[in-house]
Short mmCIF file of C-alpha atoms in Angstrom, two decimals:
data_model
loop_
_atom_site.label_atom_id
_atom_site.label_comp_id
_atom_site.label_asym_id
_atom_site.label_seq_id
_atom_site.Cartn_x
_atom_site.Cartn_y
_atom_site.Cartn_z
CA UNK A 1 17.08 42.60 60.42
CA UNK A 2 18.25 45.67 58.44
CA UNK A 3 17.16 48.95 60.15
CA UNK A 4 17.10 50.98 56.85
CA UNK A 5 17.39 49.23 53.47
CA UNK A 6 19.07 51.61 51.08
CA UNK A 7 18.91 49.23 48.01
CA UNK A 8 16.49 49.77 45.21
CA UNK A 9 13.02 48.87 46.26
CA UNK A 10 11.51 45.63 44.80
CA UNK A 11 7.98 46.81 45.36
CA UNK A 12 5.92 48.86 47.70
CA UNK A 13 3.34 47.97 50.41
CA UNK A 14 0.32 50.21 50.40
CA UNK A 15 -0.77 51.53 53.80
CA UNK A 16 -2.77 54.30 55.49
CA UNK A 17 -5.60 54.76 53.01
CA UNK A 18 -8.14 57.50 53.67
CA UNK A 19 -10.20 60.00 51.58
CA UNK A 20 -7.52 62.17 50.09
CA UNK A 21 -4.51 60.34 51.24
CA UNK A 22 -2.43 57.19 50.98
CA UNK A 23 0.90 55.90 52.28
CA UNK A 24 3.41 53.26 51.30
CA UNK A 25 6.40 51.34 52.59
CA UNK A 26 9.14 51.00 50.00
CA UNK A 27 11.04 48.38 51.96
CA UNK A 28 8.23 46.61 54.08
CA UNK A 29 10.82 44.17 55.66
CA UNK A 30 13.11 46.68 57.16
CA UNK A 31 13.02 47.22 60.88
CA UNK A 32 12.83 51.05 60.60
CA UNK A 33 9.58 50.94 58.59
CA UNK A 34 10.16 54.23 56.74
CA UNK A 35 6.82 55.41 55.49
CA UNK A 36 5.96 57.75 52.59
CA UNK A 37 2.66 59.53 51.91
CA UNK A 38 0.72 61.40 49.20
CA UNK A 39 -1.97 63.74 50.44
CA UNK A 40 -4.42 65.81 48.44
CA UNK A 41 -4.00 69.37 49.41
CA UNK A 42 -6.60 72.14 49.94
CA UNK A 43 -5.71 73.34 46.39
CA UNK A 44 -6.60 69.93 44.94
CA UNK A 45 -2.96 69.13 44.06
CA UNK A 46 -1.07 66.25 45.62
CA UNK A 47 1.67 66.68 48.12
CA UNK A 48 4.36 64.11 48.82
CA UNK A 49 5.57 63.88 52.41
CA UNK A 50 9.06 62.49 52.89
CA UNK A 51 8.83 60.06 49.95
CA UNK A 52 11.04 57.06 49.21
CA UNK A 53 11.04 55.70 45.72
CA UNK A 54 9.58 52.35 44.77
CA UNK A 55 7.92 50.72 41.72
CA UNK A 56 4.41 51.99 41.52
CA UNK A 57 4.92 54.97 43.83
CA UNK A 58 4.17 57.66 41.08
CA UNK A 59 1.15 55.72 40.03
CA UNK A 60 -0.21 55.52 43.58
CA UNK A 61 0.19 59.26 44.03
CA UNK A 62 -1.50 59.95 40.65
CA UNK A 63 -4.71 58.17 41.90
CA UNK A 64 -5.17 61.29 44.06
CA UNK A 65 -4.28 63.90 41.30
CA UNK A 66 -1.33 65.81 40.00
CA UNK A 67 1.73 66.19 42.22
CA UNK A 68 2.34 69.87 42.92
CA UNK A 69 5.05 69.75 45.70
CA UNK A 70 7.34 67.46 47.68
CA UNK A 71 7.76 68.33 51.44
CA UNK A 72 10.65 67.20 53.55
CA UNK A 73 9.66 67.32 57.18
CA UNK A 74 12.78 66.14 59.00
CA UNK A 75 16.42 67.11 58.44
CA UNK A 76 17.17 63.39 58.29
CA UNK A 77 14.57 62.67 55.63
CA UNK A 78 16.15 63.76 52.42
CA UNK A 79 15.22 60.32 51.20
CA UNK A 80 14.29 60.46 47.48
CA UNK A 81 12.70 63.91 47.62
CA UNK A 82 14.91 65.19 44.75
CA UNK A 83 14.14 62.29 42.43
CA UNK A 84 10.37 62.77 42.93
CA UNK A 85 10.61 66.56 42.46
CA UNK A 86 12.56 66.26 39.17
CA UNK A 87 10.25 63.66 37.78
CA UNK A 88 7.10 65.72 38.51
CA UNK A 89 8.91 69.07 37.80
CA UNK A 90 7.88 70.46 41.25
CA UNK A 91 9.91 72.21 44.04
CA UNK A 92 11.02 70.57 47.29
CA UNK A 93 9.58 72.50 50.16
CA UNK A 94 11.63 73.09 53.28
CA UNK A 95 10.91 75.16 56.46
CA UNK A 96 13.23 78.11 56.61
CA UNK A 97 14.91 76.86 59.72
CA UNK A 98 15.62 73.28 58.48
CA UNK A 99 19.28 72.42 57.70
CA UNK A 100 21.22 69.50 56.04
CA UNK A 101 18.61 68.79 53.35
CA UNK A 102 19.49 71.49 50.76
CA UNK A 103 22.93 69.89 50.22
CA UNK A 104 21.37 66.38 49.83
CA UNK A 105 18.60 67.21 47.27
CA UNK A 106 19.25 67.90 43.60
CA UNK A 107 16.12 69.84 42.86
CA UNK A 108 14.60 73.32 43.19
CA UNK A 109 14.20 74.30 46.89
CA UNK A 110 11.38 76.50 48.11
CA UNK A 111 11.59 77.78 51.64
CA UNK A 112 8.49 78.63 53.74
CA UNK A 113 7.64 79.75 57.32
CA UNK A 114 4.61 77.93 58.72
CA UNK A 115 2.14 77.29 55.83
CA UNK A 116 3.13 74.47 53.47
CA UNK A 117 2.16 76.09 50.15
CA UNK A 118 -1.52 75.59 49.47
CA UNK A 119 -1.72 72.16 51.03
CA UNK A 120 -3.65 73.37 54.04
CA UNK A 121 -0.91 72.09 56.44
CA UNK A 122 0.75 74.23 58.99
CA UNK A 123 3.99 72.99 60.49
CA UNK A 124 5.45 73.24 64.11
CA UNK A 125 9.10 73.02 64.77
CA UNK A 126 10.58 70.34 67.04
CA UNK A 127 14.26 69.83 68.06
CA UNK A 128 14.24 66.48 69.84
CA UNK A 129 17.98 66.28 70.07
CA UNK A 130 20.86 68.57 69.04
CA UNK A 131 21.20 68.35 65.26
CA UNK A 132 17.72 66.81 64.79
CA UNK A 133 15.02 69.15 63.52
CA UNK A 134 11.54 68.17 62.32
CA UNK A 135 8.40 69.77 61.13
CA UNK A 136 5.21 68.32 62.61
CA UNK A 137 2.44 69.02 60.05
CA UNK A 138 -1.21 69.49 61.05
CA UNK A 139 -4.24 70.30 58.87
CA UNK A 140 -7.21 71.50 61.07
CA UNK A 141 -9.77 71.26 58.24
CA UNK A 142 -9.63 67.40 58.20
CA UNK A 143 -7.65 66.63 61.30
CA UNK A 144 -4.70 65.10 59.57
CA UNK A 145 -1.50 65.09 61.74
CA UNK A 146 1.84 64.04 60.27
CA UNK A 147 4.67 63.28 62.59
CA UNK A 148 7.93 62.46 60.79
CA UNK A 149 10.26 61.04 63.52
CA UNK A 150 9.66 61.83 67.14
CA UNK A 151 6.64 59.58 67.34
CA UNK A 152 5.76 56.33 65.61
CA UNK A 153 3.86 53.05 65.70
CA UNK A 154 6.97 50.90 64.90
CA UNK A 155 7.11 47.79 66.93
CA UNK A 156 8.91 48.36 70.19
CA UNK A 157 8.30 52.07 70.28
CA UNK A 158 4.90 51.98 71.99
CA UNK A 159 4.84 50.28 75.42
CA UNK A 160 2.14 49.31 77.90
CA UNK A 161 -1.22 50.66 76.81
CA UNK A 162 0.19 52.92 74.23
CA UNK A 163 -0.75 52.45 70.58
CA UNK A 164 1.83 55.02 69.39
CA UNK A 165 4.99 55.98 71.27
CA UNK A 166 7.66 58.68 71.45
CA UNK A 167 11.23 58.18 70.51
CA UNK A 168 13.05 57.04 73.57
CA UNK A 169 15.00 60.22 74.44
CA UNK A 170 11.85 62.43 73.78
CA UNK A 171 10.12 60.51 76.62
CA UNK A 172 12.25 62.43 79.21
CA UNK A 173 10.78 65.70 77.97
CA UNK A 174 7.57 65.01 76.06
CA UNK A 175 6.62 67.90 73.64
CA UNK A 176 3.23 68.43 75.12
CA UNK A 177 2.97 72.04 74.24
CA UNK A 178 3.47 71.39 70.50
CA UNK A 179 0.81 68.59 70.34
CA UNK A 180 -1.68 70.27 72.74
CA UNK A 181 -3.01 72.37 69.86
CA UNK A 182 -3.93 69.38 67.79
CA UNK A 183 -7.22 67.42 67.72
CA UNK A 184 -6.36 64.72 65.09
CA UNK A 185 -8.82 62.46 63.36
CA UNK A 186 -5.86 60.44 62.05
CA UNK A 187 -2.14 60.42 62.64
CA UNK A 188 0.36 59.33 60.04
CA UNK A 189 4.04 58.82 60.61
CA UNK A 190 7.35 58.88 58.84
CA UNK A 191 7.97 55.45 60.31
CA UNK A 192 5.28 52.76 60.62
CA UNK A 193 1.59 52.58 59.80
CA UNK A 194 -0.89 55.35 60.98
CA UNK A 195 -3.36 55.65 63.68
CA UNK A 196 -6.95 55.98 62.49
CA UNK A 197 -9.00 54.89 65.45
CA UNK A 198 -9.44 57.40 68.46
CA UNK A 199 -6.33 59.12 67.24
CA UNK A 200 -6.66 62.05 69.73
CA UNK A 201 -6.91 59.53 72.65
CA UNK A 202 -3.87 57.62 71.32
CA UNK A 203 -1.89 60.84 71.25
CA UNK A 204 -2.89 61.79 74.82
CA UNK A 205 -1.88 58.38 76.08
CA UNK A 206 1.54 58.61 74.38
CA UNK A 207 2.28 61.98 75.88
CA UNK A 208 0.74 61.64 79.37
CA UNK A 209 2.69 58.53 80.28
CA UNK A 210 5.80 59.04 78.28
CA UNK A 211 8.21 59.73 81.09
CA UNK A 212 6.67 57.28 83.50
CA UNK A 213 7.06 54.45 80.90
CA UNK A 214 10.66 55.42 79.99
CA UNK A 215 12.27 52.56 81.96
CA UNK A 216 10.05 50.02 80.21
CA UNK A 217 10.76 51.58 76.84
CA UNK A 218 14.46 51.58 77.47
CA UNK A 219 14.43 47.88 78.23
CA UNK A 220 12.20 46.98 75.30
CA UNK A 221 13.70 49.00 72.48
CA UNK A 222 16.77 51.00 73.82
CA UNK A 223 19.38 49.10 71.80
CA UNK A 224 17.18 48.97 68.65
CA UNK A 225 16.53 52.80 68.74
CA UNK A 226 20.20 53.51 69.30
CA UNK A 227 21.06 51.23 66.32
CA UNK A 228 18.45 53.11 64.19
CA UNK A 229 19.86 56.47 65.20
CA UNK A 230 23.42 55.50 64.30
CA UNK A 231 22.16 54.10 60.96
CA UNK A 232 20.33 57.29 60.18
CA UNK A 233 23.70 59.20 60.49
CA UNK A 234 24.62 57.69 57.17
CA UNK A 235 22.12 59.79 55.30
#
């Protein structure tokens, strides 16, 4: 099975629906399960998080309102941010510390520190590996947490009693301090479908036993995660 399908999408799969937000998979059959999201901001405008193009994606976002910004939350998630930004005539928002993306996006870039425009989201920086930087976005007003890369629900990533799991190498030093400040009602991801039931408990489980379950995770998904990491280097 292809880890990341870079051909044109034949059609999207709608996922992660909640009041004010929706997600989609542009290539539902790929192993990497790259997910995109449209979220209504505190300002009433719609923010696209790490979007990948697909027939019907613009129409799906428009159900929530007018797109006012595109946010790239991982320095490996340039994806189709530029195409969406140009079509909607909006900027691509990047944290000031994020590299790689500016050279890969043909659109206006707007840098920010912690607050993602008027979306209501505040981002925290994570550096899971050298050269890998991501912005975990949390909105306290409705408990929405977006995790681009370091954690996901993709098959093989959670092990044991986990419903969501950390990327293999992140298990050795779980980012507990970053996530300790969050009390999520829902968690959506850059890979896989979201967690909407007892999300805070699922997050605690993923972090508390991450290192202990490393050997099991290595056996279950080590080769697949390595293959995905190598494939991501093509972006």
